[in-house]
Amino acid sequence: MLRLHSYWRSSASYRVRIALGLKGLTFEHFTVNLLKNEQSQPEFTALNPEGLVPLLEHDGLRLSQSTAIIEYLEEAFPSPALMPADLQGRARVRAICQMIACDIHPLDNLRVLKYLTGELGLSSEQKDTWYAHWVIVGLTAVEKRLAESATGQFCHGDLPGMADCFLVPQVANANRMKVDIAHLKRVVEINARCMALPAFQQAQPSACPDAVAA
Ligand SMILES: N[C@@H](CCC(=O)N[C@@H](CS)C(=O)NCC(=O)O)C(=O)O
């Protein structure tokens, strides 16, 4: 049994939900309500001392970090593959994933935004400017990467894969925060193509069991 500790609006959890869906894996969903700070409560930090979602439990393993989780799923359940067969293709996919997971997401994470408006005393407008800035910088770099010939209908080739698991939640965050990314044509087109697929639709925040009407 796969158990996923997740929050509907967590984009790192969304990555894992997409990967599970693409692989056709069913899982038990456990909500960690970030707005209620449940990620920092002892009940959850006993499972994941980092105090972050997602957390996957499988066969006695408790695994944090969406990238590690998706790579674990890829190795434990190889078919259908989310990574290309060739060495260089896999390296390219990892690079795109890290552009999002390492160069965008940590700058705009909830605890960072809270620190900006809390300890550093920034206004809500300044916080939103910070947020939009790093999304635009990061997704512009992704857009340039997607101009490469290895890109197909999806981030890498013509099948949805690991890089798409990372791109779509980051686009969802940008849209939710009203960051204008319409000029990033490849990003927008690939996101739309992904969102036409059931695995992406079923993983999206509004489809989660803990979703709250906006
Ligand atoms: N690098 C981690 C990031 C995990 C992460 O930052 N999760 C966010 C939600 S998307 C979280 O739990 N935030 C809680 C907080 O900021 O207090 C991963 O890829 O899993």
CSV table of C-alpha atoms and ligand atoms in Angstrom, one decimal:
chain,number,residue,atom,x,y,z
A,1,MET,CA,0.0,0.0,0.0
A,2,LEU,CA,1.2,3.5,-0.9
A,3,ARG,CA,0.4,6.3,1.5
A,4,LEU,CA,0.8,9.9,0.5
A,5,HIS,CA,0.9,12.7,3.1
A,6,SER,CA,-0.1,15.7,1.0
A,7,TYR,CA,-1.9,19.0,1.0
A,8,TRP,CA,-4.2,20.0,-1.9
A,9,ARG,CA,-2.4,23.2,-2.6
A,10,SER,CA,1.1,21.9,-2.1
A,11,SER,CA,2.8,21.9,-5.5
A,12,ALA,CA,5.5,19.5,-4.4
A,13,SER,CA,2.7,17.0,-3.4
A,14,TYR,CA,1.0,17.7,-6.7
A,15,ARG,CA,4.1,16.5,-8.6
A,16,VAL,CA,3.9,13.2,-6.8
A,17,ARG,CA,0.2,12.8,-7.3
A,18,ILE,CA,0.7,13.3,-11.0
A,19,ALA,CA,3.5,10.7,-11.1
A,20,LEU,CA,1.3,8.2,-9.2
A,21,GLY,CA,-1.5,8.9,-11.6
A,22,LEU,CA,0.7,8.5,-14.7
A,23,LYS,CA,1.8,5.1,-13.4
A,24,GLY,CA,-1.7,4.1,-12.6
A,25,LEU,CA,-0.9,3.6,-8.9
A,26,THR,CA,-3.6,3.9,-6.3
A,27,PHE,CA,-2.7,5.4,-2.9
A,28,GLU,CA,-4.1,6.3,0.4
A,29,HIS,CA,-4.3,10.1,1.0
A,30,PHE,CA,-3.4,11.7,4.3
A,31,THR,CA,-4.0,15.4,4.6
A,32,VAL,CA,-1.5,17.6,6.3
A,33,ASN,CA,-3.2,21.0,6.5
A,34,LEU,CA,-0.5,23.6,5.9
A,35,LEU,CA,-2.8,26.5,6.7
A,36,LYS,CA,-3.3,24.9,10.2
A,37,ASN,CA,0.5,24.4,10.4
A,38,GLU,CA,-0.1,20.7,10.8
A,39,GLN,CA,3.3,20.1,9.1
A,40,SER,CA,5.1,21.4,12.2
A,41,GLN,CA,3.1,19.5,14.7
A,42,PRO,CA,4.7,16.5,16.5
A,43,GLU,CA,2.3,14.0,15.0
A,44,PHE,CA,3.7,14.8,11.5
A,45,THR,CA,7.3,15.7,12.4
A,46,ALA,CA,7.6,12.3,14.0
A,47,LEU,CA,7.0,10.9,10.5
A,48,ASN,CA,9.0,13.6,8.6
A,49,PRO,CA,11.3,15.8,10.7
A,50,GLU,CA,11.7,18.2,7.8
A,51,GLY,CA,8.1,19.4,8.5
A,52,LEU,CA,7.3,19.4,4.8
A,53,VAL,CA,5.0,17.6,2.4
A,54,PRO,CA,4.9,15.4,0.5
A,55,LEU,CA,5.8,12.3,2.4
A,56,LEU,CA,5.4,8.8,0.9
A,57,GLU,CA,5.1,5.6,2.9
A,58,HIS,CA,5.7,2.3,1.1
A,59,ASP,CA,6.8,-1.1,2.3
A,60,GLY,CA,8.2,0.3,5.6
A,61,LEU,CA,10.0,3.2,3.8
A,62,ARG,CA,9.2,6.8,4.8
A,63,LEU,CA,10.4,9.0,2.0
A,64,SER,CA,10.4,12.8,1.8
A,65,GLN,CA,11.4,15.1,-1.1
A,66,SER,CA,9.2,14.9,-4.2
A,67,THR,CA,12.2,14.3,-6.5
A,68,ALA,CA,13.4,11.4,-4.5
A,69,ILE,CA,9.9,10.1,-4.2
A,70,ILE,CA,9.2,10.2,-8.0
A,71,GLU,CA,12.6,8.6,-8.7
A,72,TYR,CA,11.7,5.9,-6.2
A,73,LEU,CA,8.4,5.3,-7.8
A,74,GLU,CA,10.2,5.1,-11.2
A,75,GLU,CA,12.5,2.4,-10.0
A,76,ALA,CA,9.9,0.5,-7.9
A,77,PHE,CA,7.2,0.6,-10.6
A,78,PRO,CA,9.1,1.0,-13.9
A,79,SER,CA,6.2,0.8,-16.3
A,80,PRO,CA,5.1,3.1,-17.7
A,81,ALA,CA,8.4,4.9,-17.6
A,82,LEU,CA,8.5,8.6,-16.6
A,83,MET,CA,12.1,8.9,-17.6
A,84,PRO,CA,13.5,8.4,-21.1
A,85,ALA,CA,15.6,5.3,-21.9
A,86,ASP,CA,18.8,7.2,-22.9
A,87,LEU,CA,21.4,8.5,-20.5
A,88,GLN,CA,21.4,12.0,-22.0
A,89,GLY,CA,17.7,12.3,-22.1
A,90,ARG,CA,17.4,11.3,-18.4
A,91,ALA,CA,20.0,13.9,-17.5
A,92,ARG,CA,18.1,16.6,-19.4
A,93,VAL,CA,14.8,15.6,-17.7
A,94,ARG,CA,16.5,15.8,-14.3
A,95,ALA,CA,17.9,19.3,-15.2
A,96,ILE,CA,14.4,20.6,-16.0
A,97,CYS,CA,13.0,19.1,-12.8
A,98,GLN,CA,15.7,20.8,-10.8
A,99,MET,CA,15.2,24.1,-12.5
A,100,ILE,CA,11.8,24.1,-10.9
A,101,ALA,CA,12.4,22.2,-7.7
A,102,CYS,CA,15.6,23.9,-6.8
A,103,ASP,CA,15.6,27.3,-8.5
A,104,ILE,CA,12.0,28.4,-8.3
A,105,HIS,CA,10.0,26.5,-5.7
A,106,PRO,CA,12.2,27.0,-2.6
A,107,LEU,CA,12.1,30.8,-3.1
A,108,ASP,CA,8.4,30.9,-3.1
A,109,ASN,CA,7.6,28.3,-0.5
A,110,LEU,CA,5.1,29.0,2.2
A,111,ARG,CA,7.7,29.3,5.0
A,112,VAL,CA,9.8,31.7,3.0
A,113,LEU,CA,6.8,33.9,2.2
A,114,LYS,CA,5.8,33.9,5.9
A,115,TYR,CA,9.3,34.9,6.8
A,116,LEU,CA,9.2,37.8,4.3
A,117,THR,CA,6.0,39.2,5.7
A,118,GLY,CA,6.8,38.2,9.3
A,119,GLU,CA,10.4,38.6,10.4
A,120,LEU,CA,11.4,40.9,7.6
A,121,GLY,CA,8.2,43.0,7.7
A,122,LEU,CA,7.5,43.1,3.9
A,123,SER,CA,4.1,44.1,2.8
A,124,SER,CA,1.8,41.7,1.1
A,125,GLU,CA,2.4,43.5,-2.2
A,126,GLN,CA,6.2,43.2,-1.8
A,127,LYS,CA,5.8,39.5,-1.1
A,128,ASP,CA,3.7,39.1,-4.2
A,129,THR,CA,6.4,41.0,-6.2
A,130,TRP,CA,9.0,38.6,-4.9
A,131,TYR,CA,6.9,35.6,-5.7
A,132,ALA,CA,6.2,36.8,-9.3
A,133,HIS,CA,9.9,37.7,-9.9
A,134,TRP,CA,11.2,34.3,-9.1
A,135,VAL,CA,8.5,32.5,-11.0
A,136,ILE,CA,9.2,34.6,-14.1
A,137,VAL,CA,13.0,34.2,-13.9
A,138,GLY,CA,12.7,30.5,-13.4
A,139,LEU,CA,10.0,29.7,-16.0
A,140,THR,CA,11.7,31.9,-18.6
A,141,ALA,CA,14.7,29.7,-18.2
A,142,VAL,CA,12.5,26.6,-18.6
A,143,GLU,CA,10.9,28.2,-21.7
A,144,LYS,CA,14.4,28.5,-23.3
A,145,ARG,CA,15.2,24.9,-22.4
A,146,LEU,CA,12.0,23.8,-24.0
A,147,ALA,CA,13.1,25.3,-27.3
A,148,GLU,CA,15.5,22.4,-27.6
A,149,SER,CA,14.8,19.7,-30.2
A,150,ALA,CA,14.4,17.1,-27.4
A,151,THR,CA,11.2,18.7,-26.5
A,152,GLY,CA,8.2,17.2,-28.2
A,153,GLN,CA,4.5,17.3,-27.4
A,154,PHE,CA,5.6,17.3,-23.7
A,155,CYS,CA,8.8,18.6,-21.9
A,156,HIS,CA,10.8,15.7,-23.2
A,157,GLY,CA,9.5,13.8,-26.3
A,158,ASP,CA,6.0,13.0,-27.1
A,159,LEU,CA,4.9,11.2,-23.9
A,160,PRO,CA,4.2,12.9,-20.5
A,161,GLY,CA,7.0,12.3,-18.0
A,162,MET,CA,8.9,13.4,-15.0
A,163,ALA,CA,9.6,16.9,-16.2
A,164,ASP,CA,5.9,17.5,-16.8
A,165,CYS,CA,5.2,16.3,-13.2
A,166,PHE,CA,7.2,19.4,-12.1
A,167,LEU,CA,6.1,21.9,-14.8
A,168,VAL,CA,2.4,21.6,-14.3
A,169,PRO,CA,2.2,22.3,-10.6
A,170,GLN,CA,4.6,25.3,-11.0
A,171,VAL,CA,2.3,26.7,-13.7
A,172,ALA,CA,-0.7,26.1,-11.4
A,173,ASN,CA,1.0,28.1,-8.7
A,174,ALA,CA,1.8,30.9,-11.1
A,175,ASN,CA,-1.8,31.0,-12.3
A,176,ARG,CA,-3.2,31.0,-8.7
A,177,MET,CA,-1.0,33.9,-7.8
A,178,LYS,CA,-2.0,35.7,-11.0
A,179,VAL,CA,1.6,35.8,-12.4
A,180,ASP,CA,1.3,36.6,-16.1
A,181,ILE,CA,3.2,33.8,-18.0
A,182,ALA,CA,1.1,34.0,-21.2
A,183,HIS,CA,4.3,35.0,-23.2
A,184,LEU,CA,6.0,31.7,-22.3
A,185,LYS,CA,4.3,29.9,-25.2
A,186,ARG,CA,6.0,26.5,-24.8
A,187,VAL,CA,5.3,26.4,-21.1
A,188,VAL,CA,1.7,27.3,-21.6
A,189,GLU,CA,1.1,24.9,-24.5
A,190,ILE,CA,2.7,21.9,-22.7
A,191,ASN,CA,0.8,22.7,-19.6
A,192,ALA,CA,-2.5,22.7,-21.6
A,193,ARG,CA,-1.6,19.4,-23.3
A,194,CYS,CA,-0.9,17.8,-19.9
A,195,MET,CA,-4.1,19.2,-18.3
A,196,ALA,CA,-6.1,17.4,-21.1
A,197,LEU,CA,-4.9,14.0,-19.6
A,198,PRO,CA,-6.8,12.3,-16.8
A,199,ALA,CA,-3.6,11.7,-14.6
A,200,PHE,CA,-3.0,15.4,-14.4
A,201,GLN,CA,-6.7,16.3,-13.9
A,202,GLN,CA,-7.1,13.8,-11.1
A,203,ALA,CA,-4.0,15.1,-9.4
A,204,GLN,CA,-4.9,18.7,-9.5
A,205,PRO,CA,-5.6,20.6,-6.3
A,206,SER,CA,-9.3,21.0,-6.9
A,207,ALA,CA,-9.7,17.2,-7.3
A,208,CYS,CA,-8.0,16.4,-4.0
A,209,PRO,CA,-10.1,15.0,-1.1
A,210,ASP,CA,-9.0,17.8,1.1
A,211,ALA,CA,-9.7,20.6,-1.4
A,212,VAL,CA,-11.6,23.5,-0.1
A,213,ALA,CA,-13.8,25.6,-2.4
A,214,ALA,CA,-12.0,28.9,-3.2
B,1,LIG,N1,12.0,20.1,-1.7
B,1,LIG,C1,10.8,19.6,-1.2
B,1,LIG,C2,9.9,20.8,-0.9
B,1,LIG,C3,8.7,20.4,0.0
B,1,LIG,C4,8.0,21.6,0.4
B,1,LIG,O1,8.5,22.7,0.4
B,1,LIG,N2,6.7,21.4,0.6
B,1,LIG,C5,5.8,22.6,1.0
B,1,LIG,C6,4.5,22.5,0.2
B,1,LIG,S1,4.7,22.6,-1.5
B,1,LIG,C7,5.6,22.6,2.4
B,1,LIG,O2,5.4,21.5,3.0
B,1,LIG,N3,5.6,23.7,3.0
B,1,LIG,C8,5.3,23.9,4.4
B,1,LIG,C9,5.9,25.1,5.0
B,1,LIG,O3,6.5,25.9,4.2
B,1,LIG,O4,5.8,25.3,6.2
B,1,LIG,C10,10.2,18.6,-2.1
B,1,LIG,O5,10.4,18.7,-3.3
B,1,LIG,O6,9.4,17.8,-1.6
